[in-house]
Tab-separated table of C-alpha atoms in Angstrom:
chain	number	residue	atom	x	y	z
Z	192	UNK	CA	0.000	0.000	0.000
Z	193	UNK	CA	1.719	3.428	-1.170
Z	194	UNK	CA	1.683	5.528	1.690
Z	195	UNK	CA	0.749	9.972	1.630
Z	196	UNK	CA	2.309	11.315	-0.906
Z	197	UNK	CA	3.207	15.118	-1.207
Z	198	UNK	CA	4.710	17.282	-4.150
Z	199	UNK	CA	6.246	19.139	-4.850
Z	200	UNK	CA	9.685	17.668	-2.203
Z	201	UNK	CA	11.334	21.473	-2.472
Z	202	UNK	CA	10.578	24.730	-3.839
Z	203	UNK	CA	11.948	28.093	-3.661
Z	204	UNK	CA	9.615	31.157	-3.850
Z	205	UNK	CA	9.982	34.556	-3.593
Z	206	UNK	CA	8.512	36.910	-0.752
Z	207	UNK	CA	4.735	38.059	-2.357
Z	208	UNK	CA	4.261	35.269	-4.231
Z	209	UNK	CA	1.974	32.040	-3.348
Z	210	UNK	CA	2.603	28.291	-3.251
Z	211	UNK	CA	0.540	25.217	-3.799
Z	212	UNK	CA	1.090	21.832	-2.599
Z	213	UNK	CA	-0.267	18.676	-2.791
Z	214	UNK	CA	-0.970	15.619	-0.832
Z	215	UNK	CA	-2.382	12.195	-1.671
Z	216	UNK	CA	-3.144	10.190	1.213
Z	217	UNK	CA	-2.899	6.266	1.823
Z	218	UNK	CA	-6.133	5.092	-0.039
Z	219	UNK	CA	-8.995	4.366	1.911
Z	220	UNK	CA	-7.809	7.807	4.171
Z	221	UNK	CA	-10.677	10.149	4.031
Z	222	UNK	CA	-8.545	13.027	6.995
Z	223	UNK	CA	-5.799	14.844	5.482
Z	224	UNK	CA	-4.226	17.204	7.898
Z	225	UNK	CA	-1.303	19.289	7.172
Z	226	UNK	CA	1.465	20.355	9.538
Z	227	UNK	CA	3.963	23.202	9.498
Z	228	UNK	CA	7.338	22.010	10.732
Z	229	UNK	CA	10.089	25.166	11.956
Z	230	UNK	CA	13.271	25.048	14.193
Z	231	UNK	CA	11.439	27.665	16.191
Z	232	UNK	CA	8.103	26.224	16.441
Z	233	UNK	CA	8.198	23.087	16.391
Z	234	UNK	CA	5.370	20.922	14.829
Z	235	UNK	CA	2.272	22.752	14.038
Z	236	UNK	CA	-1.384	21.675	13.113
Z	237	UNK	CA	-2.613	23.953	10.255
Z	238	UNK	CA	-5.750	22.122	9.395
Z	239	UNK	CA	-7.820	19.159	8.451
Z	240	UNK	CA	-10.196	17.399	6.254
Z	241	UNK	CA	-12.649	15.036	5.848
Z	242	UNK	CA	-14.603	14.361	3.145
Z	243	UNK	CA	-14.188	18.228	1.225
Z	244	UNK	CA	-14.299	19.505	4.227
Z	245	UNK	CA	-12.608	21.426	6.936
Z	246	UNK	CA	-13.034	20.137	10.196
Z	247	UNK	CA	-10.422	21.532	12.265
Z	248	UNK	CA	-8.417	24.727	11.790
Z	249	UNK	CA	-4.628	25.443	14.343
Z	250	UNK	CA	-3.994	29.113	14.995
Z	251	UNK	CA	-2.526	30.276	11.580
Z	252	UNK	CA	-3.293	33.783	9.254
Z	253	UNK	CA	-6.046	33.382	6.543
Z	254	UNK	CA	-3.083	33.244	4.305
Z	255	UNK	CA	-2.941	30.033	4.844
Z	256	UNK	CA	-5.559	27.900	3.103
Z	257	UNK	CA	-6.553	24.009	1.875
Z	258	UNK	CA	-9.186	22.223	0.075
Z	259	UNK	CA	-9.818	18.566	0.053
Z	260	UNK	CA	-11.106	17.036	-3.354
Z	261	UNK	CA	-13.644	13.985	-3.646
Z	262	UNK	CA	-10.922	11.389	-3.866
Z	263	UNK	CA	-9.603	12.740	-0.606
Z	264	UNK	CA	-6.442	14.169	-2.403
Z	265	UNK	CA	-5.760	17.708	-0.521
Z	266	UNK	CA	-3.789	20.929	-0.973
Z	267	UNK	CA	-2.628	23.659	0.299
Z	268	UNK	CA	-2.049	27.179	-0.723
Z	269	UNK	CA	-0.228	30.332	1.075
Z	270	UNK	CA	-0.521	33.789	-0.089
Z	271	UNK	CA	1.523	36.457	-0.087
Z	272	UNK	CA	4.488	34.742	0.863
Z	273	UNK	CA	6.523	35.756	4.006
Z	274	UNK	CA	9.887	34.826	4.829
Z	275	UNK	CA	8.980	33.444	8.187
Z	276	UNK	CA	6.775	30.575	6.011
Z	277	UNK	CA	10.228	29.181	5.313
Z	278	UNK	CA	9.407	25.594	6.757
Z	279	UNK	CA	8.989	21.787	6.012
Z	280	UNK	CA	4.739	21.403	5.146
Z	281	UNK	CA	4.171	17.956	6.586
Z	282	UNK	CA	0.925	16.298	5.489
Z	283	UNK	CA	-0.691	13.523	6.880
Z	284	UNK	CA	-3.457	11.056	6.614
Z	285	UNK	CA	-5.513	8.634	8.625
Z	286	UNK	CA	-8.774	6.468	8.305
Z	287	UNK	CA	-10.342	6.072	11.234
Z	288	UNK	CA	-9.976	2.321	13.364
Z	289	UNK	CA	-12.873	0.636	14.697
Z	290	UNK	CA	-10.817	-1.471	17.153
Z	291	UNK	CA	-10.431	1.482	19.490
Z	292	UNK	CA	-11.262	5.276	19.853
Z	293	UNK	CA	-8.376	6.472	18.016
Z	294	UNK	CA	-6.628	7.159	14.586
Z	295	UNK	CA	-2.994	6.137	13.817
Z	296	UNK	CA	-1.998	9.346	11.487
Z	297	UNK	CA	0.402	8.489	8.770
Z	298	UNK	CA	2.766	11.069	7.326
Z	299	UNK	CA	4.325	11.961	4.083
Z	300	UNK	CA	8.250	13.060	3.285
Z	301	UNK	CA	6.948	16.538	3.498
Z	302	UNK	CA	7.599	19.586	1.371
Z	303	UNK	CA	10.486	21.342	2.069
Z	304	UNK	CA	9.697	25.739	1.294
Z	305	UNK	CA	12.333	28.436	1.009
Z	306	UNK	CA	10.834	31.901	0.815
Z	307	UNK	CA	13.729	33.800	-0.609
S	230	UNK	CA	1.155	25.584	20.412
S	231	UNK	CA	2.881	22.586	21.789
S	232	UNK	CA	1.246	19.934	24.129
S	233	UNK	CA	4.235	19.789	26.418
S	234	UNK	CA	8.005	19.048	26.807
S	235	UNK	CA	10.158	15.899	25.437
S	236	UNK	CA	13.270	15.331	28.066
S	237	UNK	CA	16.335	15.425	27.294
S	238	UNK	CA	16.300	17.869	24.323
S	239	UNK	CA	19.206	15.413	22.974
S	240	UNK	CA	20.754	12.602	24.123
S	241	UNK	CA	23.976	10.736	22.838
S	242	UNK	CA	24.655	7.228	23.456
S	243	UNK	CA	26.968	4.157	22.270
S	244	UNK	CA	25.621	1.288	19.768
S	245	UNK	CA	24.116	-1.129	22.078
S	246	UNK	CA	22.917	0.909	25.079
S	247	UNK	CA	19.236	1.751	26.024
S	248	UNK	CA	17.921	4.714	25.229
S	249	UNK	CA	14.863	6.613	27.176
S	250	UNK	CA	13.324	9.604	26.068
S	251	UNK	CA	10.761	10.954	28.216
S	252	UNK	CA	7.301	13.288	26.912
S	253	UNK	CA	5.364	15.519	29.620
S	254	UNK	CA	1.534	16.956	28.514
S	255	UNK	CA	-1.015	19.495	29.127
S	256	UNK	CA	-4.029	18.341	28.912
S	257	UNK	CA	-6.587	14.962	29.468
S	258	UNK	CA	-5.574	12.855	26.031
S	259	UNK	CA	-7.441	10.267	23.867
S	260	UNK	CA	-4.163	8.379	22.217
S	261	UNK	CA	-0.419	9.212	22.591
S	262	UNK	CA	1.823	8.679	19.855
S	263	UNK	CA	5.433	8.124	19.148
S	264	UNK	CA	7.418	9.445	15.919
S	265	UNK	CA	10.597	9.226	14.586
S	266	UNK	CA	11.996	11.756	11.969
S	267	UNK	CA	15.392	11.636	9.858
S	268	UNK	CA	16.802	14.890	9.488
S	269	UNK	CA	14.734	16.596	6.790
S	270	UNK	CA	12.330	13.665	6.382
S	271	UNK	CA	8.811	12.957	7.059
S	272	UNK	CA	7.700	11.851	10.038
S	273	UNK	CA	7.645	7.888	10.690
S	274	UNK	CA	4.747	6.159	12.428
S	275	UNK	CA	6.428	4.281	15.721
S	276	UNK	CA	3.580	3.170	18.017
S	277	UNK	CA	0.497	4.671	19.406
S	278	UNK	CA	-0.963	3.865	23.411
S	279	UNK	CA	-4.429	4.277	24.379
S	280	UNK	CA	-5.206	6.708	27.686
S	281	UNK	CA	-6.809	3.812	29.182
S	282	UNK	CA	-3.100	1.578	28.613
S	283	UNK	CA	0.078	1.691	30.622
S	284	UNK	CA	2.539	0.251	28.935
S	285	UNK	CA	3.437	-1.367	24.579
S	286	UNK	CA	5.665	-2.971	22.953
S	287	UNK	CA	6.966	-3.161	19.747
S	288	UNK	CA	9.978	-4.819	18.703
S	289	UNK	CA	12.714	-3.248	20.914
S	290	UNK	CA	10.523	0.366	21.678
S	291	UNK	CA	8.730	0.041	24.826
S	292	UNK	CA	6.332	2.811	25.571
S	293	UNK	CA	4.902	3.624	28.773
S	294	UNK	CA	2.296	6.073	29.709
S	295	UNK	CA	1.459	7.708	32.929
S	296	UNK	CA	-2.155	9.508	32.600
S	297	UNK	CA	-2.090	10.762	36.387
S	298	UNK	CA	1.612	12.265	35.858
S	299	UNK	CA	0.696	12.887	32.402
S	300	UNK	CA	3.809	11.717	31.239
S	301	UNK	CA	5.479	8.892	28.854
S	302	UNK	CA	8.382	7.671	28.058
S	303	UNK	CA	9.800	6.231	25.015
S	304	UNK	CA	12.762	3.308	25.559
S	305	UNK	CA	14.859	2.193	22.520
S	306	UNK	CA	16.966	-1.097	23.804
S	307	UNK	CA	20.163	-1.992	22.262
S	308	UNK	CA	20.473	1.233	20.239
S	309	UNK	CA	21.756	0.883	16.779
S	310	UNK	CA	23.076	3.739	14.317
S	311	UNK	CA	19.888	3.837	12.615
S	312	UNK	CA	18.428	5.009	15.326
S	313	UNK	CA	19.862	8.260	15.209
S	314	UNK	CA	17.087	10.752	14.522
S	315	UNK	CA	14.620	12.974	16.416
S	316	UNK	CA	11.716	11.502	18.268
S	317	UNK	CA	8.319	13.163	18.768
S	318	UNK	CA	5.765	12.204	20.915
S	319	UNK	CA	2.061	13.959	19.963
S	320	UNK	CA	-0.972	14.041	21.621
S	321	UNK	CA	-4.787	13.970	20.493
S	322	UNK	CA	-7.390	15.010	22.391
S	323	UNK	CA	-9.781	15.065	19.589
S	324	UNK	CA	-9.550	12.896	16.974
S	325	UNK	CA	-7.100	13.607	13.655
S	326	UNK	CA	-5.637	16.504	15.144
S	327	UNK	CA	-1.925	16.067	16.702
S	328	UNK	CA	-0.078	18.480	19.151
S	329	UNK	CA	3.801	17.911	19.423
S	330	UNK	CA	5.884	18.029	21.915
S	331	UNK	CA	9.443	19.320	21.274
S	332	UNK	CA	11.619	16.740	20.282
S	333	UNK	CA	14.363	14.425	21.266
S	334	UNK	CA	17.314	14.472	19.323
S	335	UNK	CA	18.964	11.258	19.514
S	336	UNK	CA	22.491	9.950	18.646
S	337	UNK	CA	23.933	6.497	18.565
S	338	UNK	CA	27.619	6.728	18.181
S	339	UNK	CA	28.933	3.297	16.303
């Protein structure tokens, strides 16, 4: 079973510009959530979604934006560019197990964003 | 923000000794779960405990959790040079959405 996939791996933007990336979770995975990664923050939840839509949203500008599509592929977009969104975008997916009250959340390699 | 603290920050240890990292949290949990990352990778699935469980195993990672301390720990036995990476330990109190703790940087000298 191929696990979440993201693209692009790196990309270099410019300050004012935007970015999209992409994630395709582990099939069967209806949540994608996506994660910001910095040395100075640490891991952070941006948001997530099941089934087209957003169910959960972390403490981040409305520059920051996803969608989920019907075959639970998801991206994300930032605006306007800054250089503090320099960071790894770590995606991740998970389908939810019956056997207990609880999700093991797979994640991809990540996409790795210089804001130059 | 983050869930809690991971003790130490790093740690450095010879091939072949035990290694225990230790997480701290906030907040009443659901699951706790344990990741490994290689520098610049993704972040690998290691093993998840339930709030109602003390103590998994799997393979040579033990994890124990303490929900009255709110603490776990994370033990690696007879360390190996691949195991030199970072290891997260993340919280959910509601399902699908993870808070991190800090991080662990491990080494395992050969």
């Amino acid at each position: 079973k191929a696990g979440v996939t993201q693209t692009p791996r790196y990309l270099i933007k410019t300050r004012g510009q935007q970015v999209t990336l992409s994630c395709s979770p582990i099939s069967g995975h209806r949540s994608v959530s996506w994660y910001q990664q910095t040395p100075g923050q640490g891991l952070q939840f941006l948001f997530e979604y099941f089934s087209e839509t957003q169910r959960n949203k972390g403490n981040f500008p409305g520059r920051f934006s996803g969608r989920q599509f019907s075959n639970s592929r998801s991206e994300m977009n930032v605006s306007t560019l800054e250089l503090g969104d320099s960071a790894l975008y770590l995606c991740a997916s998970s389908a939810f197990d019956s056997s207990f009250s609880g999700n093991t959340i797979y994640f991809g390699e990540g996409s790795w964003l210089t804001v130059v | 923000s983050q869930q809690g603290e991971e003790d130490p920050q790093a740690l450095s240890i010879q091939e072949g000794e035990n290694a225990t990292m230790n997480c701290s949290y906030k907040t009443s949990i659901n699951n706790l779960q344990w990741y490994r990352q290689n520098s610049g990778r993704g972040l690998v699935h290691l093993i998840l405990i339930r709030s109602n469980e003390r103590e998994k195993h799997s393979g040579r990672l033990r994890v124990t959790l303490d929900t009255s301390k709110k603490s776990s720990s994370l033990l690696i036995t007879a360390s190996r040079a691949a195991d030199t990476a970072s290891y997260f330990c993340a919280t959910d109190r509601s399902s699908y959405k993870l808070i991190f703790g800090s991080g662990t940087r491990l080494l395992v000298r050969p």
